[in-house]
Amino acid sequence: MQKKAKMILEKDFKIAEIDKRIYGSFIEHLGRAVYGGIYEPGHPQADENGFRQDVIELVKELQVPIVRYPGGNFVSGYNWEDGIGPKESRPRRLELAWRTIETNQIGTNEFADWAKLVNAEVNMAVNLGTRGIDAARNLVEYCNHPSGSYYSDLRISHGYKDPHKIKTWSLGNEMDGPWQIGHKTAEEYGRIAAEAAKVMKWVDPTIELVACGSSFQDMPTFAEWEATVLDHTYDHIEYLSLHQYYGNKDNDVANYLALSLEMDDFIRSVISIADYIKAKKRSKKKINLAFDEWNVWFHSIEGDKLIEPWQEAPAQLEDIYTFEDALLVGCMLVTIIKHADRLKIACLAQLVNVIAPIMTENSGKAWKQSIFYPFMHASVYGRGVALNPIISSPKYDSRDFTDVPVLESTAVYNEENEQLTIFAVNRDVEDELLFECDIRNFEGYKVVEHIVLENDNLKQSNSATDTPIAPHSNGNAAIESGMVTASLPKLSWNVIRLEKRK
Ligand code: AHR
C-alpha cells in the first residue's frame, strides 16, 4: 500500500515572522575559507581587491544575510589589531587553533568590504580567550564609533571614513571546550562575558550580543553551562549560541536522517534553560537563540590529522558532501524554520571551502556542493511567516530513535508576495510518499513549481567538473479545490512553490 502523509496549512496558524538571519553563514580564518576561498589575488576572477568574483556570485545565489567572522576557534587567539592598517606591515602569526600561519592579509576592514559585496551583515566575534574587555571595547569603537576618538580616527586613517555599523557581536567562541585557547569555566566565562558586554554597549548601545552556549549538546557541562552563563549575562545579552555538527559515522541512513530530531531536542532544551533563568530572575526580557554553527562535519576529520602544521591556508575541513548529507541539511533547515519564534540567528558553518556549500580550486573553478541546494532554496523561498502545520505522517524506528516521521516538512507564507512555499523531505529509504496538503484557506493559489533533489546513489557528490547532484523542477505537485497533492520520491528534498493567481 502506498505510504501517505497529510498536512493542513492555515494562514493564521503562525509560528512567527522569520528573522532572515536564520539563513546566515560563517567565514573563519581557517583552511582555505579566506585565503583561496573568498580572497585570492592573482586569480583570473579576482577583483582589484583580490576578492574572487566567482565566489561572490555563488554567495549571492545563497542570499546569505549575515556572516559570522573571524571565528570560530581562531578568534580565541586573534589580535584584531594585526589585521588593520597597511598590509605590508601586518604580522605573520603562528595560528594555534588550527596550527597554521596567519598572514593577516584580510582583516576587519577587508571583511566588511567583502560582506557589502555579497549584501550581508557581519556578525563580529571578539576574542575572550587570550584577550578580553579592553580589546573588545576597542574593536567596537574601531568599527562603530563615527569619529573623534583614538580608534575611530585610526579607522578613518585606514581609509574608512564611515563606521561599519556592525550590529551583531559574538562574545567569544565555544569557551566551554578544553580545545579552546583560553578555555574557561562557566563562572569565569559568565563573568567576563557580562563585563565585556557591558562596556561594549557603553561604546555603542545599539549593538546586540550573543553569549556562548555549549559547544555541542553532549558536552558534559551542557545545561549547567547555559544556566550559569545566563545567570551572569542575562541583562546584557540578546542571544545564547548553540553549535552542533552531525555525521553518518555508522553508515545508517535511516538513523542519520533522524538526527534533526536531536537538533530539535537541543533547541527545545536551550529554550527551557533560557526561560528557567528568566523565571528565576523574574525578568520580563526573553533571551533568543543563535544557532551560529550547524552543519554536517565528519568526512574530513581523519584525513586532517595528517596535515603538516604551520602551512599557509592548507586544505582543512574540506568535507566533500554527498547526496544524503544534503537530505540531512534539508531536515535541519526545516527544524530551524519550525523554531522561528525563538531562533533568530543561525549560521551554516561554514560558507567557502571549510565544511562548506561552496568550494574552490586554487587558481581554478568555484563549484556547488550537494548541500548548496537545500540551503539556497530555504534562504531564497523561506522568507516570511513560518506557519504551524498540522502534519500526520507514517513513522519508523531507527537505531537511536523511535517514531521518526517519514515526512519532515514545514511551510513559509510570504504575505507581501502572496506566495506559499512548502519544504519537505521524504526520509523513506524504499518508497515514495504520497503527500496531501490542505490549503483551502489560501484561496486562488496555484502551483508555480515543484523542485526536487533526488539521486539513486546516496554517496554521490559533486566536483569542480561534474554536478550530478542538482535539483530539477519536474516534481508532480498539483492543486485541485485547495488540496495539493504530490509524490515525494524516496529519499528526496522537495520545494513546492505556490502563489495566488493574479
Ligand atoms: O567550524 C569549525 C569549528 O567548529 C569552529 O572553529 C569551532 O567553533 C567549532 O568547533
Short mmCIF file of C-alpha atoms and ligand atoms in Angstrom, two decimals:
data_model
loop_
_atom_site.label_atom_id
_atom_site.label_comp_id
_atom_site.label_asym_id
_atom_site.label_seq_id
_atom_site.Cartn_x
_atom_site.Cartn_y
_atom_site.Cartn_z
CA MET A 1 0.00 0.00 0.00
CA GLN A 2 1.23 3.47 -0.88
CA LYS A 3 2.54 5.47 2.08
CA LYS A 4 0.72 8.73 2.61
CA ALA A 5 1.30 11.87 4.69
CA LYS A 6 -1.10 14.74 5.26
CA MET A 7 -0.62 18.36 6.14
CA ILE A 8 -3.03 21.24 6.85
CA LEU A 9 -1.96 24.85 6.43
CA GLU A 10 -3.91 27.88 7.62
CA LYS A 11 -2.81 31.48 7.17
CA ASP A 12 -3.49 32.23 10.82
CA PHE A 13 -1.65 29.21 12.24
CA LYS A 14 1.60 31.13 12.61
CA ILE A 15 4.77 30.31 14.49
CA ALA A 16 6.44 33.69 13.88
CA GLU A 17 7.80 36.07 11.28
CA ILE A 18 11.12 34.58 10.18
CA ASP A 19 14.22 36.61 11.04
CA LYS A 20 16.18 36.44 7.78
CA ARG A 21 19.35 35.97 9.83
CA ILE A 22 18.43 32.28 10.26
CA TYR A 23 19.90 31.90 6.77
CA GLY A 24 23.27 33.19 7.91
CA SER A 25 26.65 31.58 7.43
CA PHE A 26 30.20 31.71 8.74
CA ILE A 27 33.71 32.51 7.49
CA GLU A 28 36.62 31.70 9.78
CA HIS A 29 40.33 32.28 9.26
CA LEU A 30 40.70 28.54 8.83
CA GLY A 31 41.99 26.41 5.96
CA ARG A 32 41.09 27.92 2.59
CA ALA A 33 37.95 29.78 3.71
CA VAL A 34 39.56 33.22 3.47
CA TYR A 35 42.79 32.67 1.53
CA GLY A 36 41.97 30.74 -1.65
CA GLY A 37 38.26 30.99 -0.84
CA ILE A 38 36.87 34.50 -0.76
CA TYR A 39 40.29 36.11 -1.38
CA GLU A 40 42.84 35.09 -3.98
CA PRO A 41 44.72 37.99 -5.55
CA GLY A 42 46.04 36.91 -8.94
CA HIS A 43 43.09 34.61 -9.62
CA PRO A 44 41.64 35.34 -13.08
CA GLN A 45 38.30 36.16 -11.43
CA ALA A 46 39.72 38.34 -8.65
CA ASP A 47 38.62 41.98 -8.46
CA GLU A 48 41.03 44.86 -7.76
CA ASN A 49 40.98 43.97 -4.04
CA GLY A 50 41.70 40.30 -4.58
CA PHE A 51 38.15 39.07 -3.93
CA ARG A 52 37.07 36.19 -6.15
CA GLN A 53 34.05 37.30 -8.13
CA ASP A 54 33.07 33.73 -8.99
CA VAL A 55 32.73 33.06 -5.26
CA ILE A 56 30.84 36.31 -4.72
CA GLU A 57 28.34 35.25 -7.38
CA LEU A 58 27.73 31.89 -5.68
CA VAL A 59 27.38 33.50 -2.24
CA LYS A 60 24.86 35.93 -3.74
CA GLU A 61 22.85 32.99 -5.08
CA LEU A 62 22.54 31.81 -1.48
CA GLN A 63 21.29 35.26 -0.37
CA VAL A 64 23.15 34.96 2.92
CA PRO A 65 22.03 37.90 5.08
CA ILE A 66 24.71 37.68 7.82
CA VAL A 67 28.16 36.12 8.08
CA ARG A 68 29.88 35.35 11.38
CA TYR A 69 33.58 36.28 11.39
CA PRO A 70 36.56 35.77 12.08
CA GLY A 71 35.99 32.55 14.07
CA GLY A 72 35.43 30.00 15.48
CA ASN A 73 38.36 28.65 17.42
CA PHE A 74 40.58 31.11 15.57
CA VAL A 75 39.09 34.12 17.33
CA SER A 76 40.25 32.98 20.75
CA GLY A 77 43.88 33.69 19.83
CA TYR A 78 43.32 36.60 17.43
CA ASN A 79 44.66 40.11 17.85
CA TRP A 80 42.30 42.16 15.74
CA GLU A 81 44.91 44.91 15.54
CA ASP A 82 47.08 42.55 13.43
CA GLY A 83 44.55 42.77 10.61
CA ILE A 84 44.29 46.55 10.16
CA GLY A 85 46.50 49.19 8.52
CA PRO A 86 48.96 48.73 5.65
CA LYS A 87 49.02 45.11 4.53
CA GLU A 88 52.80 45.04 4.18
CA SER A 89 53.24 45.79 7.89
CA ARG A 90 50.87 43.12 9.15
CA PRO A 91 52.47 40.30 11.15
CA ARG A 92 52.66 36.66 10.16
CA ARG A 93 51.49 34.77 13.23
CA LEU A 94 51.51 31.20 14.44
CA GLU A 95 47.79 30.41 14.49
CA LEU A 96 47.45 27.99 17.36
CA ALA A 97 43.84 26.85 16.99
CA TRP A 98 44.42 25.24 13.59
CA ARG A 99 48.26 25.16 13.64
CA THR A 100 48.80 27.27 10.54
CA ILE A 101 50.49 30.54 9.57
CA GLU A 102 48.11 33.52 9.54
CA THR A 103 49.31 36.25 7.19
CA ASN A 104 46.68 38.81 8.22
CA GLN A 105 46.22 40.00 4.66
CA ILE A 106 42.49 40.05 5.35
CA GLY A 107 41.21 41.74 8.49
CA THR A 108 38.23 43.66 9.82
CA ASN A 109 38.01 46.32 7.10
CA GLU A 110 38.54 43.99 4.16
CA PHE A 111 35.97 41.58 5.53
CA ALA A 112 33.44 44.38 5.99
CA ASP A 113 34.11 45.36 2.33
CA TRP A 114 33.55 41.79 1.18
CA ALA A 115 30.35 41.43 3.21
CA LYS A 116 28.98 44.52 1.46
CA LEU A 117 29.73 42.95 -1.91
CA VAL A 118 27.58 39.93 -1.02
CA ASN A 119 24.85 42.06 0.62
CA ALA A 120 25.46 40.57 4.06
CA GLU A 121 25.82 41.99 7.54
CA VAL A 122 28.77 40.93 9.69
CA ASN A 123 28.33 39.07 12.98
CA MET A 124 31.66 40.02 14.57
CA ALA A 125 33.18 37.77 17.21
CA VAL A 126 35.51 39.18 19.86
CA ASN A 127 38.38 37.31 21.49
CA LEU A 128 37.53 36.30 25.06
CA GLY A 129 40.27 33.65 25.09
CA THR A 130 43.65 35.41 25.14
CA ARG A 131 42.14 38.92 25.19
CA GLY A 132 39.18 40.42 26.99
CA ILE A 133 37.18 43.52 27.80
CA ASP A 134 39.73 46.04 26.59
CA ALA A 135 40.31 44.55 23.14
CA ALA A 136 36.57 44.00 22.74
CA ARG A 137 35.52 47.56 23.53
CA ASN A 138 38.33 48.94 21.33
CA LEU A 139 37.14 46.84 18.40
CA VAL A 140 33.58 48.14 18.83
CA GLU A 141 34.98 51.68 18.87
CA TYR A 142 37.11 51.00 15.79
CA CYS A 143 34.17 49.54 13.86
CA ASN A 144 31.18 51.58 15.02
CA HIS A 145 32.17 54.93 16.52
CA PRO A 146 31.80 57.72 13.94
CA SER A 147 34.95 59.79 14.66
CA GLY A 148 36.81 61.92 17.18
CA SER A 149 38.26 59.12 19.32
CA TYR A 150 41.52 57.17 19.08
CA TYR A 151 40.16 54.00 17.48
CA SER A 152 37.53 55.64 15.27
CA ASP A 153 40.14 58.07 13.97
CA LEU A 154 42.50 55.15 13.41
CA ARG A 155 39.84 53.52 11.23
CA ILE A 156 39.43 56.76 9.31
CA SER A 157 43.20 56.94 8.83
CA HIS A 158 42.97 53.44 7.30
CA GLY A 159 40.65 54.79 4.63
CA TYR A 160 37.26 54.00 6.22
CA LYS A 161 35.56 57.32 6.90
CA ASP A 162 32.17 55.76 7.61
CA PRO A 163 31.76 53.39 10.53
CA HIS A 164 30.94 49.79 9.65
CA LYS A 165 27.85 49.89 11.91
CA ILE A 166 28.15 46.24 12.90
CA LYS A 167 25.02 45.34 14.82
CA THR A 168 25.51 41.70 15.88
CA TRP A 169 28.51 40.72 18.04
CA SER A 170 29.55 37.35 19.47
CA LEU A 171 31.16 37.19 22.90
CA GLY A 172 33.94 34.69 22.19
CA ASN A 173 33.61 31.17 20.86
CA GLU A 174 32.98 27.75 22.45
CA MET A 175 34.53 28.83 25.73
CA ASP A 176 33.37 25.59 27.42
CA GLY A 177 35.70 23.49 25.23
CA PRO A 178 39.12 22.38 26.57
CA TRP A 179 40.39 22.73 22.97
CA GLN A 180 39.64 26.45 23.09
CA ILE A 181 42.51 28.89 23.61
CA GLY A 182 41.69 30.44 26.98
CA HIS A 183 39.05 27.80 27.86
CA LYS A 184 37.01 28.86 30.88
CA THR A 185 34.66 27.50 33.47
CA ALA A 186 31.05 28.69 33.20
CA GLU A 187 31.63 31.07 36.13
CA GLU A 188 34.77 32.53 34.57
CA TYR A 189 33.17 32.91 31.17
CA GLY A 190 29.89 34.25 32.52
CA ARG A 191 31.72 37.00 34.40
CA ILE A 192 33.98 38.09 31.56
CA ALA A 193 31.15 37.91 29.02
CA ALA A 194 28.93 40.10 31.22
CA GLU A 195 31.66 42.68 31.77
CA ALA A 196 32.72 42.74 28.12
CA ALA A 197 29.08 43.05 27.07
CA LYS A 198 28.51 45.92 29.47
CA VAL A 199 31.34 48.07 28.16
CA MET A 200 30.82 47.11 24.50
CA LYS A 201 27.31 48.51 24.87
CA TRP A 202 28.65 51.60 26.62
CA VAL A 203 30.66 52.23 23.44
CA ASP A 204 27.67 51.50 21.18
CA PRO A 205 24.28 50.94 22.85
CA THR A 206 22.69 49.85 19.56
CA ILE A 207 24.60 46.56 19.27
CA GLU A 208 23.16 43.11 20.00
CA LEU A 209 25.19 40.42 21.72
CA VAL A 210 25.42 36.63 21.52
CA ALA A 211 26.84 34.74 24.51
CA CYS A 212 28.41 31.30 24.12
CA GLY A 213 26.27 28.32 24.93
CA SER A 214 27.73 24.81 24.90
CA SER A 215 29.90 23.65 22.01
CA PHE A 216 27.52 20.76 21.43
CA GLN A 217 24.68 19.02 23.20
CA ASP A 218 26.82 16.13 24.50
CA MET A 219 29.31 18.36 26.31
CA PRO A 220 29.46 17.13 29.90
CA THR A 221 28.73 20.65 31.12
CA PHE A 222 25.70 21.15 28.83
CA ALA A 223 22.68 22.70 30.54
CA GLU A 224 24.60 23.71 33.66
CA TRP A 225 26.85 25.85 31.45
CA GLU A 226 23.88 27.61 29.84
CA ALA A 227 22.22 28.27 33.19
CA THR A 228 25.36 29.67 34.82
CA VAL A 229 26.32 31.81 31.83
CA LEU A 230 22.80 33.23 31.60
CA ASP A 231 22.74 33.89 35.32
CA HIS A 232 25.68 36.26 34.81
CA THR A 233 24.85 37.73 31.41
CA TYR A 234 21.05 37.82 31.25
CA ASP A 235 20.64 41.59 31.42
CA HIS A 236 23.48 42.31 28.99
CA ILE A 237 22.86 39.99 26.03
CA GLU A 238 20.15 39.20 23.49
CA TYR A 239 21.06 35.69 22.27
CA LEU A 240 22.59 32.45 23.51
CA SER A 241 24.51 30.36 20.99
CA LEU A 242 24.12 26.69 20.03
CA HIS A 243 26.62 24.69 17.96
CA GLN A 244 26.14 21.21 16.54
CA TYR A 245 27.63 19.10 13.73
CA TYR A 246 26.43 15.67 12.66
CA GLY A 247 27.84 12.82 10.56
CA ASN A 248 26.81 9.42 9.22
CA LYS A 249 29.64 7.65 11.01
CA ASP A 250 27.90 4.26 11.07
CA ASN A 251 26.62 4.44 7.52
CA ASP A 252 22.99 4.03 8.55
CA VAL A 253 20.93 6.47 6.53
CA ALA A 254 17.61 5.96 8.33
CA ASN A 255 19.30 6.79 11.62
CA TYR A 256 21.38 9.59 10.08
CA LEU A 257 18.36 11.43 8.69
CA ALA A 258 16.69 11.28 12.11
CA LEU A 259 19.47 13.39 13.65
CA SER A 260 17.44 16.54 13.04
CA LEU A 261 15.18 15.27 15.84
CA GLU A 262 18.20 15.55 18.10
CA MET A 263 18.72 19.11 16.86
CA ASP A 264 15.08 19.84 17.65
CA ASP A 265 15.53 18.44 21.15
CA PHE A 266 18.68 20.53 21.64
CA ILE A 267 16.84 23.73 20.66
CA ARG A 268 13.91 22.92 22.95
CA SER A 269 16.27 22.25 25.85
CA VAL A 270 18.10 25.56 25.42
CA ILE A 271 14.78 27.44 25.23
CA SER A 272 13.77 25.77 28.50
CA ILE A 273 17.02 26.75 30.21
CA ALA A 274 16.73 30.35 28.98
CA ASP A 275 13.17 30.53 30.28
CA TYR A 276 14.15 28.95 33.59
CA ILE A 277 16.65 31.76 34.17
CA LYS A 278 14.00 34.27 33.05
CA ALA A 279 11.67 32.90 35.72
CA LYS A 280 14.42 32.79 38.32
CA LYS A 281 15.23 36.44 37.70
CA ARG A 282 11.57 37.50 37.45
CA SER A 283 12.68 39.10 34.20
CA LYS A 284 10.42 40.48 31.50
CA LYS A 285 13.17 40.02 28.94
CA LYS A 286 13.27 36.97 26.66
CA ILE A 287 16.61 35.57 25.51
CA ASN A 288 16.52 34.28 21.93
CA LEU A 289 18.75 31.68 20.32
CA ALA A 290 21.59 31.92 17.80
CA PHE A 291 22.37 28.51 16.29
CA ASP A 292 25.53 30.03 14.93
CA GLU A 293 27.31 26.83 13.88
CA TRP A 294 25.39 23.95 12.35
CA ASN A 295 26.15 21.50 9.56
CA VAL A 296 27.42 18.05 8.68
CA TRP A 297 31.10 17.61 9.56
CA PHE A 298 32.76 14.20 9.59
CA HIS A 299 34.20 13.34 6.16
CA SER A 300 37.47 15.23 6.61
CA ILE A 301 38.19 14.60 10.30
CA GLU A 302 40.57 11.61 9.96
CA GLY A 303 42.44 13.00 6.94
CA ASP A 304 43.01 16.33 8.63
CA LYS A 305 45.02 14.65 11.39
CA LEU A 306 47.78 14.13 8.79
CA ILE A 307 48.14 17.79 7.78
CA GLU A 308 51.62 19.24 8.33
CA PRO A 309 51.45 22.19 10.74
CA TRP A 310 52.44 25.77 10.03
CA GLN A 311 51.37 25.99 6.42
CA GLU A 312 49.59 29.00 4.96
CA ALA A 313 45.96 28.18 4.13
CA PRO A 314 46.18 24.37 3.87
CA ALA A 315 43.11 22.40 2.78
CA GLN A 316 41.46 21.80 6.17
CA LEU A 317 37.94 20.59 6.98
CA GLU A 318 37.21 20.15 3.27
CA ASP A 319 34.29 17.76 3.60
CA ILE A 320 33.02 16.65 0.21
CA TYR A 321 29.29 16.34 0.74
CA THR A 322 27.14 13.54 -0.54
CA PHE A 323 23.51 13.41 -1.53
CA GLU A 324 22.47 12.02 1.86
CA ASP A 325 24.21 14.96 3.57
CA ALA A 326 22.01 17.32 1.53
CA LEU A 327 18.94 15.48 2.82
CA LEU A 328 20.00 15.90 6.44
CA VAL A 329 20.78 19.57 5.81
CA GLY A 330 17.23 19.85 4.41
CA CYS A 331 15.81 18.26 7.59
CA MET A 332 17.90 20.61 9.73
CA LEU A 333 16.64 23.64 7.79
CA VAL A 334 13.04 22.55 8.36
CA THR A 335 13.85 22.22 12.07
CA ILE A 336 15.36 25.70 12.17
CA ILE A 337 12.31 27.23 10.45
CA LYS A 338 9.99 25.45 12.90
CA HIS A 339 11.68 27.33 15.74
CA ALA A 340 11.37 30.77 14.13
CA ASP A 341 9.76 32.15 17.29
CA ARG A 342 12.96 31.76 19.36
CA LEU A 343 15.71 31.11 16.82
CA LYS A 344 16.63 34.49 15.37
CA ILE A 345 20.11 33.75 14.04
CA ALA A 346 21.51 30.55 12.52
CA CYS A 347 24.78 30.14 10.64
CA LEU A 348 25.51 27.29 8.28
CA ALA A 349 29.13 26.56 9.17
CA GLN A 350 30.86 27.39 7.06
CA LEU A 351 30.50 29.13 3.68
CA VAL A 352 33.52 28.53 1.44
CA ASN A 353 35.89 25.50 1.33
CA VAL A 354 35.72 24.74 5.07
CA ILE A 355 32.74 22.37 5.65
CA ALA A 356 31.04 24.49 3.04
CA PRO A 357 28.36 24.63 0.35
CA ILE A 358 30.81 26.44 -1.96
CA MET A 359 34.19 25.00 -2.94
CA THR A 360 37.04 26.48 -4.93
CA GLU A 361 40.16 25.28 -6.67
CA ASN A 362 43.20 27.48 -6.10
CA SER A 363 43.63 29.35 -9.43
CA GLY A 364 40.65 27.39 -10.76
CA LYS A 365 36.91 26.98 -10.55
CA ALA A 366 34.33 27.59 -7.87
CA TRP A 367 31.60 24.96 -7.56
CA LYS A 368 28.48 23.93 -5.66
CA GLN A 369 28.36 21.05 -3.18
CA SER A 370 25.19 18.98 -2.69
CA ILE A 371 24.22 20.94 0.44
CA PHE A 372 24.24 24.19 -1.54
CA TYR A 373 20.78 23.46 -2.91
CA PRO A 374 18.58 22.94 0.16
CA PHE A 375 20.29 25.90 1.83
CA MET A 376 19.70 28.11 -1.21
CA HIS A 377 16.06 27.03 -1.51
CA ALA A 378 15.34 27.75 2.17
CA SER A 379 17.13 31.09 2.08
CA VAL A 380 15.51 32.29 -1.15
CA TYR A 381 11.98 30.93 -0.69
CA GLY A 382 11.83 30.74 3.11
CA ARG A 383 11.24 34.43 3.82
CA GLY A 384 8.01 35.45 5.50
CA VAL A 385 5.94 33.83 8.23
CA ALA A 386 6.77 30.33 9.46
CA LEU A 387 3.42 28.54 9.53
CA ASN A 388 2.48 25.96 12.10
CA PRO A 389 1.37 22.99 10.02
CA ILE A 390 -0.71 20.10 11.30
CA ILE A 391 1.06 17.01 9.98
CA SER A 392 0.24 13.34 10.10
CA SER A 393 2.94 11.08 8.72
CA PRO A 394 3.90 7.43 8.82
CA LYS A 395 6.71 6.83 11.29
CA TYR A 396 9.67 4.49 11.63
CA ASP A 397 12.12 3.42 14.31
CA SER A 398 15.88 3.56 13.76
CA ARG A 399 18.84 2.52 15.87
CA ASP A 400 18.77 5.60 18.11
CA PHE A 401 15.30 7.00 17.51
CA THR A 402 11.70 5.93 17.76
CA ASP A 403 8.73 7.42 15.93
CA VAL A 404 10.73 9.24 13.28
CA PRO A 405 8.26 10.90 10.91
CA VAL A 406 8.86 9.83 7.33
CA LEU A 407 7.79 13.33 6.29
CA GLU A 408 9.86 16.23 7.62
CA SER A 409 8.08 19.33 6.47
CA THR A 410 7.17 22.92 7.11
CA ALA A 411 5.78 25.90 5.21
CA VAL A 412 6.53 29.59 4.87
CA TYR A 413 3.94 32.18 3.85
CA ASN A 414 5.09 35.41 2.29
CA GLU A 415 2.10 37.69 2.76
CA GLU A 416 3.58 40.53 0.74
CA ASN A 417 4.14 38.48 -2.40
CA GLU A 418 1.20 36.14 -1.71
CA GLN A 419 3.49 33.16 -2.02
CA LEU A 420 3.41 29.94 -0.06
CA THR A 421 6.34 27.53 -0.01
CA ILE A 422 6.32 24.01 1.36
CA PHE A 423 9.66 22.38 2.21
CA ALA A 424 9.51 18.60 2.55
CA VAL A 425 11.94 15.72 2.98
CA ASN A 426 10.80 12.15 2.40
CA ARG A 427 13.02 10.12 4.74
CA ASP A 428 11.72 6.79 3.45
CA VAL A 429 14.60 4.67 2.15
CA GLU A 430 12.39 2.48 -0.05
CA ASP A 431 9.18 4.17 -1.10
CA GLU A 432 7.85 7.35 -2.50
CA LEU A 433 5.43 9.19 -0.24
CA LEU A 434 2.07 10.48 -1.35
CA PHE A 435 1.78 13.98 0.09
CA GLU A 436 -1.56 15.71 0.52
CA CYS A 437 -1.78 19.24 1.80
CA ASP A 438 -4.96 21.09 2.59
CA ILE A 439 -4.52 24.78 1.71
CA ARG A 440 -8.21 25.60 1.22
CA ASN A 441 -7.62 28.61 3.44
CA PHE A 442 -5.37 30.04 0.69
CA GLU A 443 -7.94 30.86 -1.93
CA GLY A 444 -6.93 31.06 -5.58
CA TYR A 445 -3.42 29.63 -5.15
CA LYS A 446 -1.68 27.73 -7.95
CA VAL A 447 1.44 25.57 -8.05
CA VAL A 448 4.32 27.54 -9.53
CA GLU A 449 6.99 24.89 -9.30
CA HIS A 450 7.81 21.62 -7.57
CA ILE A 451 11.58 21.42 -7.15
CA VAL A 452 13.05 18.01 -6.34
CA LEU A 453 16.55 16.97 -5.28
CA GLU A 454 16.88 13.22 -5.69
CA ASN A 455 19.54 10.68 -6.58
CA ASP A 456 19.79 6.89 -6.62
CA ASN A 457 23.24 7.00 -5.09
CA LEU A 458 23.30 8.27 -1.51
CA LYS A 459 27.08 8.65 -1.65
CA GLN A 460 27.09 10.72 -4.85
CA SER A 461 28.82 14.08 -4.61
CA ASN A 462 29.63 16.98 -6.92
CA SER A 463 33.08 18.12 -8.02
CA ALA A 464 34.67 21.02 -9.86
CA THR A 465 33.99 19.26 -13.15
CA ASP A 466 30.76 17.41 -12.55
CA THR A 467 27.40 18.29 -10.93
CA PRO A 468 25.40 15.07 -10.67
CA ILE A 469 23.61 16.44 -7.60
CA ALA A 470 21.40 19.24 -8.82
CA PRO A 471 17.69 19.91 -8.42
CA HIS A 472 15.11 19.59 -11.17
CA SER A 473 11.67 21.15 -11.41
CA ASN A 474 9.82 18.11 -12.70
CA GLY A 475 8.02 17.29 -9.48
CA ASN A 476 4.35 16.44 -9.97
CA ALA A 477 2.73 18.70 -7.35
CA ALA A 478 -0.76 19.74 -8.42
CA ILE A 479 -3.67 21.55 -6.81
CA GLU A 480 -7.36 20.91 -7.05
CA SER A 481 -10.05 22.58 -4.93
CA GLY A 482 -7.44 23.75 -2.44
CA MET A 483 -5.84 20.32 -1.99
CA VAL A 484 -2.20 20.00 -3.03
CA THR A 485 -1.04 16.53 -3.95
CA ALA A 486 2.47 15.41 -4.84
CA SER A 487 4.54 12.26 -4.94
CA LEU A 488 7.72 12.80 -2.98
CA PRO A 489 10.32 10.37 -4.35
CA LYS A 490 12.03 8.11 -1.81
CA LEU A 491 14.86 9.99 -0.07
CA SER A 492 14.22 13.39 -1.61
CA TRP A 493 14.22 17.10 -0.79
CA ASN A 494 11.19 18.93 -2.18
CA VAL A 495 10.20 22.56 -2.52
CA ILE A 496 6.59 23.13 -3.58
CA ARG A 497 6.10 26.75 -4.52
CA LEU A 498 2.60 28.18 -4.70
CA GLU A 499 1.29 31.66 -5.32
CA LYS A 500 -2.00 33.44 -5.70
CA ARG A 501 -3.30 33.64 -9.22
CA LYS A 502 -3.06 37.23 -10.45
O1 AHR B 1 33.57 25.44 12.24
C1 AHR B 1 34.72 24.77 12.61
C2 AHR B 1 34.99 24.84 14.10
O2 AHR B 1 33.98 24.14 14.77
C3 AHR B 1 34.94 26.21 14.73
O3 AHR B 1 36.15 26.87 14.66
C4 AHR B 1 34.60 25.92 16.15
O4 AHR B 1 33.87 26.96 16.74
C5 AHR B 1 33.82 24.62 16.09
O5 AHR B 1 34.28 23.69 16.98
#
